[in-house]
Amino acid sequence: MPATILIVEDEPHIQEMIAVCLQHAGHKVLRADTVEKAVTLVSRTLPDVVLLDWMLPGISGIQYARSLRNDPRTRDLPIIMLTARSEEQDKVAGLDAGADDYLTKPFSPKELLARIKAVLRRRAPQMTEDSVEVDGLRVEPATHRASGHGQLLELGPTEFRLLHFFMTHAERVHSRATLLDQVWGDHIFVEERTVDVHIRRLRASLEQTGHDRLIQTVRGSGYRFSALPE
Ligand code: CA
């Protein structure tokens, strides 16, 4: 499944090599050569993965990894550290700072893509193509199909992504801003009431099989997907 991947790397040829590899694999790429530029990009669009060089001019990759982990908006963002150093103690320091994985340069495109897939599977199950089923409601990302008790449901692309996100993050309350970040990838340039419009459409599509009851409005907070009675 295509992901939005932020590359923070100050060496132009390495940044270019990674970008070409990711685009070739169908991913959307954001690029920054300093942490300052990365901060600006992330404030607009929440990526699905960050590839973070350790040695950067100014603020280091390690410092940025720590600050991403301390911000509730980016706390769960998968981070893969890229580094030319391969000492074991560096690896430990990277993981301590909150990185999910660690790649030593030079690495092959194949290795990079495999690591990205692995962190997405761990950190962001909605990015993988595994089917999810709750209470007879089923989504199949690989075929983009949703069904309720075996009956095919008609969903628009946004409603499909919304439902998939809900089902992979059930029993938690999600604010409109979180849903915009996670489903639309943008919490600034899309209005929050857009979420309500798509929730309404999603509920209408789920009504025919009675699954609309699984999407609950939590007054003053947002929405929750839950198989438990309210
Ligand atoms: Ca560097």
Tab-separated table of C-alpha atoms and ligand atoms in Angstrom:
chain	number	residue	atom	x	y	z
A	1	MET	CA	0.000	0.000	0.000
A	2	PRO	CA	1.458	3.422	-0.919
A	3	ALA	CA	2.692	5.476	2.038
A	4	THR	CA	3.848	9.075	2.453
A	5	ILE	CA	7.496	8.946	3.461
A	6	LEU	CA	9.584	11.853	4.723
A	7	ILE	CA	13.315	11.671	3.958
A	8	VAL	CA	15.518	13.862	6.162
A	9	GLU	CA	18.979	13.596	4.616
A	10	ASP	CA	21.536	16.322	3.865
A	11	GLU	CA	23.638	14.423	1.316
A	12	PRO	CA	21.941	15.223	-2.020
A	13	HIS	CA	22.921	12.045	-3.866
A	14	ILE	CA	21.747	9.787	-1.033
A	15	GLN	CA	18.508	11.744	-0.683
A	16	GLU	CA	17.958	11.411	-4.443
A	17	MET	CA	18.760	7.681	-4.474
A	18	ILE	CA	16.272	6.998	-1.668
A	19	ALA	CA	13.575	9.200	-3.230
A	20	VAL	CA	13.846	7.443	-6.601
A	21	CYS	CA	13.688	4.033	-4.940
A	22	LEU	CA	10.597	4.939	-2.888
A	23	GLN	CA	8.784	6.590	-5.786
A	24	HIS	CA	9.518	3.568	-7.935
A	25	ALA	CA	7.831	1.433	-5.264
A	26	GLY	CA	4.739	3.681	-5.462
A	27	HIS	CA	5.308	5.763	-2.320
A	28	LYS	CA	4.815	9.512	-2.031
A	29	VAL	CA	8.001	11.274	-0.976
A	30	LEU	CA	8.626	14.422	1.071
A	31	ARG	CA	12.213	15.661	1.327
A	32	ALA	CA	14.154	17.820	3.750
A	33	ASP	CA	17.893	18.389	4.187
A	34	THR	CA	17.625	19.886	7.680
A	35	VAL	CA	15.476	19.246	10.741
A	36	GLU	CA	14.068	22.795	10.467
A	37	LYS	CA	12.688	22.009	6.996
A	38	ALA	CA	11.373	18.649	8.202
A	39	VAL	CA	9.488	20.387	11.037
A	40	THR	CA	7.768	22.684	8.528
A	41	LEU	CA	6.791	19.766	6.274
A	42	VAL	CA	5.440	17.684	9.170
A	43	SER	CA	3.398	20.644	10.450
A	44	ARG	CA	1.487	20.515	7.157
A	45	THR	CA	1.381	16.819	6.334
A	46	LEU	CA	1.788	13.965	8.750
A	47	PRO	CA	3.897	11.344	6.955
A	48	ASP	CA	3.474	7.587	7.496
A	49	VAL	CA	7.209	6.974	7.995
A	50	VAL	CA	10.293	9.146	8.598
A	51	LEU	CA	13.706	8.139	7.288
A	52	LEU	CA	16.020	10.161	9.465
A	53	ASP	CA	19.732	10.720	8.908
A	54	TRP	CA	21.721	10.824	12.122
A	55	MET	CA	24.337	13.429	11.153
A	56	LEU	CA	22.598	16.586	9.950
A	57	PRO	CA	23.776	20.209	9.967
A	58	GLY	CA	22.317	22.004	13.023
A	59	ILE	CA	19.857	19.844	14.950
A	60	SER	CA	20.843	16.166	14.771
A	61	GLY	CA	18.625	13.295	13.735
A	62	ILE	CA	18.755	11.908	17.271
A	63	GLN	CA	17.466	15.181	18.750
A	64	TYR	CA	14.686	15.312	16.166
A	65	ALA	CA	13.684	11.694	16.882
A	66	ARG	CA	13.337	12.608	20.563
A	67	SER	CA	11.195	15.648	19.828
A	68	LEU	CA	8.933	13.632	17.494
A	69	ARG	CA	8.390	11.125	20.295
A	70	ASN	CA	7.550	13.897	22.781
A	71	ASP	CA	4.829	15.439	20.615
A	72	PRO	CA	1.438	13.676	20.932
A	73	ARG	CA	0.764	14.270	17.235
A	74	THR	CA	3.910	12.415	16.114
A	75	ARG	CA	4.383	10.040	19.039
A	76	ASP	CA	3.466	6.953	17.010
A	77	LEU	CA	5.143	8.000	13.770
A	78	PRO	CA	7.476	5.206	12.595
A	79	ILE	CA	11.111	6.409	12.468
A	80	ILE	CA	13.973	4.620	10.741
A	81	MET	CA	17.406	6.105	11.513
A	82	LEU	CA	19.944	6.194	8.671
A	83	THR	CA	23.581	6.316	9.576
A	84	ALA	CA	27.077	5.786	8.310
A	85	ARG	CA	28.159	4.586	11.744
A	86	SER	CA	27.656	0.987	12.576
A	87	GLU	CA	28.876	0.791	16.154
A	88	GLU	CA	26.564	-1.138	18.420
A	89	GLN	CA	26.444	1.718	20.962
A	90	ASP	CA	25.152	4.094	18.259
A	91	LYS	CA	22.413	1.666	17.389
A	92	VAL	CA	21.386	1.502	21.028
A	93	ALA	CA	21.420	5.333	21.286
A	94	GLY	CA	19.222	5.577	18.175
A	95	LEU	CA	16.695	3.116	19.516
A	96	ASP	CA	16.777	4.835	22.902
A	97	ALA	CA	15.887	8.145	21.242
A	98	GLY	CA	12.723	6.503	19.947
A	99	ALA	CA	13.722	5.168	16.520
A	100	ASP	CA	11.880	2.008	15.442
A	101	ASP	CA	14.692	0.707	13.316
A	102	TYR	CA	18.202	1.499	12.208
A	103	LEU	CA	19.856	1.205	8.766
A	104	THR	CA	23.585	1.491	8.201
A	105	LYS	CA	24.719	3.128	4.952
A	106	PRO	CA	25.200	1.874	2.339
A	107	PHE	CA	22.006	-0.185	2.195
A	108	SER	CA	20.200	-1.718	-0.759
A	109	PRO	CA	16.807	-0.458	-2.008
A	110	LYS	CA	15.429	-3.920	-1.290
A	111	GLU	CA	16.558	-3.747	2.345
A	112	LEU	CA	15.136	-0.227	2.750
A	113	LEU	CA	11.721	-1.237	1.373
A	114	ALA	CA	11.619	-4.348	3.563
A	115	ARG	CA	12.341	-2.295	6.705
A	116	ILE	CA	9.672	0.272	5.781
A	117	LYS	CA	7.129	-2.495	5.327
A	118	ALA	CA	8.080	-4.002	8.686
A	119	VAL	CA	7.709	-0.755	10.686
A	120	LEU	CA	4.403	0.022	8.980
A	121	ARG	CA	3.083	-3.386	9.890
A	122	ARG	CA	4.096	-2.839	13.506
A	123	ARG	CA	3.256	0.805	13.990
A	124	ALA	CA	0.523	1.507	11.464
A	125	PRO	CA	-1.568	-1.585	10.757
A	126	GLN	CA	-3.910	0.490	8.556
A	127	MET	CA	-1.038	0.869	6.061
A	128	THR	CA	-0.717	-2.850	5.421
A	129	GLU	CA	-2.927	-4.958	3.215
A	130	ASP	CA	-4.093	-7.387	5.889
A	131	SER	CA	-7.882	-7.892	6.053
A	132	VAL	CA	-9.652	-6.805	9.222
A	133	GLU	CA	-12.941	-8.150	10.556
A	134	VAL	CA	-15.017	-6.933	13.496
A	135	ASP	CA	-18.484	-8.224	14.290
A	136	GLY	CA	-19.188	-9.421	10.724
A	137	LEU	CA	-17.891	-6.199	9.190
A	138	ARG	CA	-14.884	-6.854	6.973
A	139	VAL	CA	-12.450	-4.664	5.031
A	140	GLU	CA	-9.966	-6.015	2.515
A	141	PRO	CA	-7.382	-3.345	1.644
A	142	ALA	CA	-5.776	-5.459	-1.085
A	143	THR	CA	-8.994	-5.542	-3.130
A	144	HIS	CA	-10.493	-2.338	-1.680
A	145	ARG	CA	-13.637	-4.228	-0.721
A	146	ALA	CA	-15.797	-3.894	2.345
A	147	SER	CA	-18.634	-6.200	3.348
A	148	GLY	CA	-21.122	-6.645	6.162
A	149	HIS	CA	-22.129	-10.250	6.941
A	150	GLY	CA	-20.923	-11.178	3.453
A	151	GLN	CA	-22.911	-8.453	1.730
A	152	LEU	CA	-20.752	-6.091	-0.365
A	153	LEU	CA	-20.855	-2.469	0.827
A	154	GLU	CA	-20.542	0.536	-1.461
A	155	LEU	CA	-17.964	2.921	0.012
A	156	GLY	CA	-16.205	5.944	-1.469
A	157	PRO	CA	-12.377	5.982	-1.247
A	158	THR	CA	-12.309	8.334	1.761
A	159	GLU	CA	-15.008	6.356	3.606
A	160	PHE	CA	-13.027	3.184	2.922
A	161	ARG	CA	-9.819	4.661	4.399
A	162	LEU	CA	-11.767	6.062	7.342
A	163	LEU	CA	-13.370	2.702	8.090
A	164	HIS	CA	-10.042	0.891	7.733
A	165	PHE	CA	-8.368	3.323	10.136
A	166	PHE	CA	-11.219	2.942	12.648
A	167	MET	CA	-11.124	-0.850	12.486
A	168	THR	CA	-7.358	-0.998	13.011
A	169	HIS	CA	-7.628	1.499	15.915
A	170	ALA	CA	-10.810	0.345	17.604
A	171	GLU	CA	-12.009	1.176	21.134
A	172	ARG	CA	-10.164	4.529	21.149
A	173	VAL	CA	-11.547	8.026	20.807
A	174	HIS	CA	-10.131	9.917	17.814
A	175	SER	CA	-10.428	13.692	17.561
A	176	ARG	CA	-11.315	15.263	14.210
A	177	ALA	CA	-7.748	16.635	13.987
A	178	THR	CA	-6.315	13.122	14.493
A	179	LEU	CA	-8.608	11.677	11.832
A	180	LEU	CA	-7.579	14.422	9.397
A	181	ASP	CA	-3.918	13.647	10.058
A	182	GLN	CA	-4.316	9.899	9.837
A	183	VAL	CA	-6.847	9.542	7.033
A	184	TRP	CA	-6.351	12.727	4.998
A	185	GLY	CA	-2.701	13.353	5.987
A	186	ASP	CA	-3.393	17.004	6.655
A	187	HIS	CA	-4.763	18.742	9.738
A	188	ILE	CA	-4.327	22.362	8.706
A	189	PHE	CA	-5.669	22.786	5.209
A	190	VAL	CA	-8.731	20.564	5.535
A	191	GLU	CA	-11.629	21.807	7.651
A	192	GLU	CA	-12.673	19.694	10.613
A	193	ARG	CA	-16.313	19.576	9.519
A	194	THR	CA	-15.112	17.618	6.451
A	195	VAL	CA	-14.695	14.708	8.874
A	196	ASP	CA	-18.345	14.935	9.922
A	197	VAL	CA	-19.487	14.858	6.296
A	198	HIS	CA	-17.552	11.655	5.609
A	199	ILE	CA	-18.629	10.044	8.891
A	200	ARG	CA	-22.243	10.700	7.848
A	201	ARG	CA	-21.641	9.049	4.462
A	202	LEU	CA	-19.851	6.122	6.071
A	203	ARG	CA	-22.708	5.539	8.542
A	204	ALA	CA	-25.253	5.695	5.715
A	205	SER	CA	-23.321	2.986	3.820
A	206	LEU	CA	-23.083	0.782	6.917
A	207	GLU	CA	-26.772	1.146	7.764
A	208	GLN	CA	-27.910	-1.646	5.425
A	209	THR	CA	-26.111	-4.256	7.554
A	210	GLY	CA	-26.635	-2.495	10.890
A	211	HIS	CA	-22.923	-1.754	11.349
A	212	ASP	CA	-23.454	2.024	11.570
A	213	ARG	CA	-23.906	1.483	15.326
A	214	LEU	CA	-20.182	0.629	15.570
A	215	ILE	CA	-19.249	4.239	14.834
A	216	GLN	CA	-19.998	6.243	17.924
A	217	THR	CA	-19.957	9.994	18.414
A	218	VAL	CA	-18.148	10.977	21.600
A	219	ARG	CA	-19.526	14.374	22.483
A	220	GLY	CA	-16.896	17.105	22.644
A	221	SER	CA	-14.095	14.684	21.701
A	222	GLY	CA	-14.633	13.018	18.346
A	223	TYR	CA	-15.452	9.500	17.200
A	224	ARG	CA	-14.842	5.958	18.305
A	225	PHE	CA	-15.201	2.625	16.532
A	226	SER	CA	-16.382	0.048	19.026
A	227	ALA	CA	-17.940	-3.389	18.918
A	228	LEU	CA	-19.031	-2.956	22.538
A	229	PRO	CA	-22.467	-1.540	23.380
A	230	GLU	CA	-22.415	2.143	24.349
B	1	CA	CA	24.357	13.399	6.926
